[in-house]
């Protein structure tokens, strides 16, 4: 495990809401993370913070790489990320910084997945 280097995780999102739109849910099933909010964006923001916390906790115990491998998700160390979309680097406070792909010819497109880093 590369100590302290951010990891980039490509995670499919499950986004749902109640029929009356009073509750929104965003989930990364493979990591066991489920967040709720009054809007889709609020639920996604909560999920980002949960992801940052998960990474921090597993990093502190030295088992982050093992946990990510067990999840079955595609993941990279930041310096190895060659994906097609910018990764959202999430801090514990929920603020976001973008990590742009190293590919020069990548065409960004909207996807039903969250590419997050911490």
CSV table of C-alpha atoms in Angstrom, one decimal:
chain,number,residue,atom,x,y,z
A,1,UNK,CA,0.0,0.0,0.0
A,2,UNK,CA,1.3,3.4,-1.0
A,3,UNK,CA,1.0,5.3,2.3
A,4,UNK,CA,-0.8,8.6,2.0
A,5,UNK,CA,-1.3,8.6,-1.8
A,6,UNK,CA,-4.9,9.2,-2.8
A,7,UNK,CA,-6.9,6.4,-4.4
A,8,UNK,CA,-9.4,6.9,-7.3
A,9,UNK,CA,-12.4,4.6,-7.2
A,10,UNK,CA,-14.8,4.1,-10.1
A,11,UNK,CA,-18.1,3.2,-8.5
A,12,UNK,CA,-21.6,2.6,-10.0
A,13,UNK,CA,-24.2,4.7,-8.3
A,14,UNK,CA,-27.7,3.7,-7.4
A,15,UNK,CA,-29.9,6.8,-7.2
A,16,UNK,CA,-33.5,6.5,-6.0
A,17,UNK,CA,-36.2,8.7,-4.6
A,18,UNK,CA,-39.6,8.3,-3.0
A,19,UNK,CA,-42.6,8.9,-5.3
A,20,UNK,CA,-43.4,12.2,-3.6
A,21,UNK,CA,-39.7,13.3,-3.9
A,22,UNK,CA,-39.3,13.9,-0.2
A,23,UNK,CA,-36.4,11.5,0.3
A,24,UNK,CA,-33.5,10.8,-2.0
A,25,UNK,CA,-31.0,7.9,-1.7
A,26,UNK,CA,-27.6,7.4,-3.3
A,27,UNK,CA,-25.7,4.2,-2.8
A,28,UNK,CA,-22.4,2.4,-3.7
A,29,UNK,CA,-23.5,-1.1,-3.0
A,30,UNK,CA,-20.0,-2.6,-3.3
A,31,UNK,CA,-18.7,-0.5,-0.5
A,32,UNK,CA,-21.8,-0.8,1.7
A,33,UNK,CA,-22.4,3.0,1.6
A,34,UNK,CA,-25.9,4.4,1.5
A,35,UNK,CA,-26.7,8.1,2.0
A,36,UNK,CA,-29.9,10.1,2.2
A,37,UNK,CA,-30.9,13.6,1.5
A,38,UNK,CA,-33.7,16.0,0.6
A,39,UNK,CA,-32.3,16.3,-3.0
A,40,UNK,CA,-30.2,14.0,-5.2
A,41,UNK,CA,-27.2,16.4,-4.8
A,42,UNK,CA,-27.6,16.4,-1.0
A,43,UNK,CA,-27.6,12.6,-0.9
A,44,UNK,CA,-24.6,12.5,-3.2
A,45,UNK,CA,-22.7,15.0,-1.1
A,46,UNK,CA,-23.4,12.9,2.0
A,47,UNK,CA,-22.1,9.8,0.1
A,48,UNK,CA,-18.9,11.6,-0.8
A,49,UNK,CA,-18.2,12.4,2.9
A,50,UNK,CA,-19.0,8.7,3.8
A,51,UNK,CA,-16.5,7.6,1.1
A,52,UNK,CA,-13.8,9.9,2.5
A,53,UNK,CA,-14.4,8.5,6.0
A,54,UNK,CA,-14.3,4.9,4.8
A,55,UNK,CA,-11.0,5.5,3.0
A,56,UNK,CA,-9.5,7.3,6.0
A,57,UNK,CA,-10.5,4.5,8.4
A,58,UNK,CA,-9.2,1.7,6.2
A,59,UNK,CA,-6.0,3.6,5.5
A,60,UNK,CA,-5.3,4.0,9.2
A,61,UNK,CA,-5.7,0.3,9.7
A,62,UNK,CA,-3.4,-0.5,6.8
A,63,UNK,CA,-6.1,-2.5,5.0
A,64,UNK,CA,-7.4,0.0,2.3
A,65,UNK,CA,-6.0,-1.9,-0.7
A,66,UNK,CA,-7.4,-5.2,0.6
A,67,UNK,CA,-10.8,-3.6,1.1
A,68,UNK,CA,-10.9,-2.0,-2.4
A,69,UNK,CA,-9.8,-5.3,-4.0
A,70,UNK,CA,-12.5,-7.2,-2.1
A,71,UNK,CA,-15.1,-4.7,-3.3
A,72,UNK,CA,-14.6,-5.7,-7.0
A,73,UNK,CA,-14.6,-2.0,-8.0
A,74,UNK,CA,-12.0,-0.6,-10.4
A,75,UNK,CA,-9.6,1.6,-8.5
A,76,UNK,CA,-6.2,3.2,-9.0
A,77,UNK,CA,-3.6,5.2,-7.1
A,78,UNK,CA,-4.0,8.8,-8.2
A,79,UNK,CA,-0.7,8.9,-10.2
A,80,UNK,CA,-1.9,5.8,-12.2
A,81,UNK,CA,-5.4,7.1,-13.0
A,82,UNK,CA,-6.1,7.0,-16.7
A,83,UNK,CA,-9.9,7.1,-16.7
A,84,UNK,CA,-12.1,9.0,-19.1
A,85,UNK,CA,-13.8,11.4,-16.6
A,86,UNK,CA,-12.4,13.7,-13.9
A,87,UNK,CA,-12.3,12.1,-10.4
A,88,UNK,CA,-13.9,14.0,-7.5
A,89,UNK,CA,-11.3,14.2,-4.7
A,90,UNK,CA,-13.4,14.3,-1.6
A,91,UNK,CA,-12.2,15.7,1.7
A,92,UNK,CA,-13.7,14.8,5.1
A,93,UNK,CA,-15.5,18.1,5.2
A,94,UNK,CA,-17.2,17.3,1.9
A,95,UNK,CA,-15.3,19.8,-0.2
A,96,UNK,CA,-14.3,18.6,-3.7
A,97,UNK,CA,-11.2,19.0,-5.9
A,98,UNK,CA,-11.1,17.5,-9.3
A,99,UNK,CA,-8.3,15.1,-10.6
A,100,UNK,CA,-8.3,15.3,-14.3
A,101,UNK,CA,-7.4,12.2,-16.5
A,102,UNK,CA,-3.9,11.9,-17.7
A,103,UNK,CA,-5.2,11.0,-21.2
A,104,UNK,CA,-4.9,14.0,-23.5
A,105,UNK,CA,-7.5,12.8,-25.9
A,106,UNK,CA,-10.2,11.8,-23.5
A,107,UNK,CA,-13.8,12.8,-24.3
A,108,UNK,CA,-15.8,13.3,-21.1
A,109,UNK,CA,-19.3,12.0,-21.0
A,110,UNK,CA,-21.9,11.8,-18.4
A,111,UNK,CA,-21.9,8.4,-16.7
A,112,UNK,CA,-24.0,6.7,-14.1
A,113,UNK,CA,-21.0,6.3,-11.9
A,114,UNK,CA,-19.1,8.3,-9.4
A,115,UNK,CA,-15.4,8.5,-9.8
A,116,UNK,CA,-14.1,9.5,-6.3
A,117,UNK,CA,-10.7,9.9,-4.7
A,118,UNK,CA,-9.4,10.4,-1.3
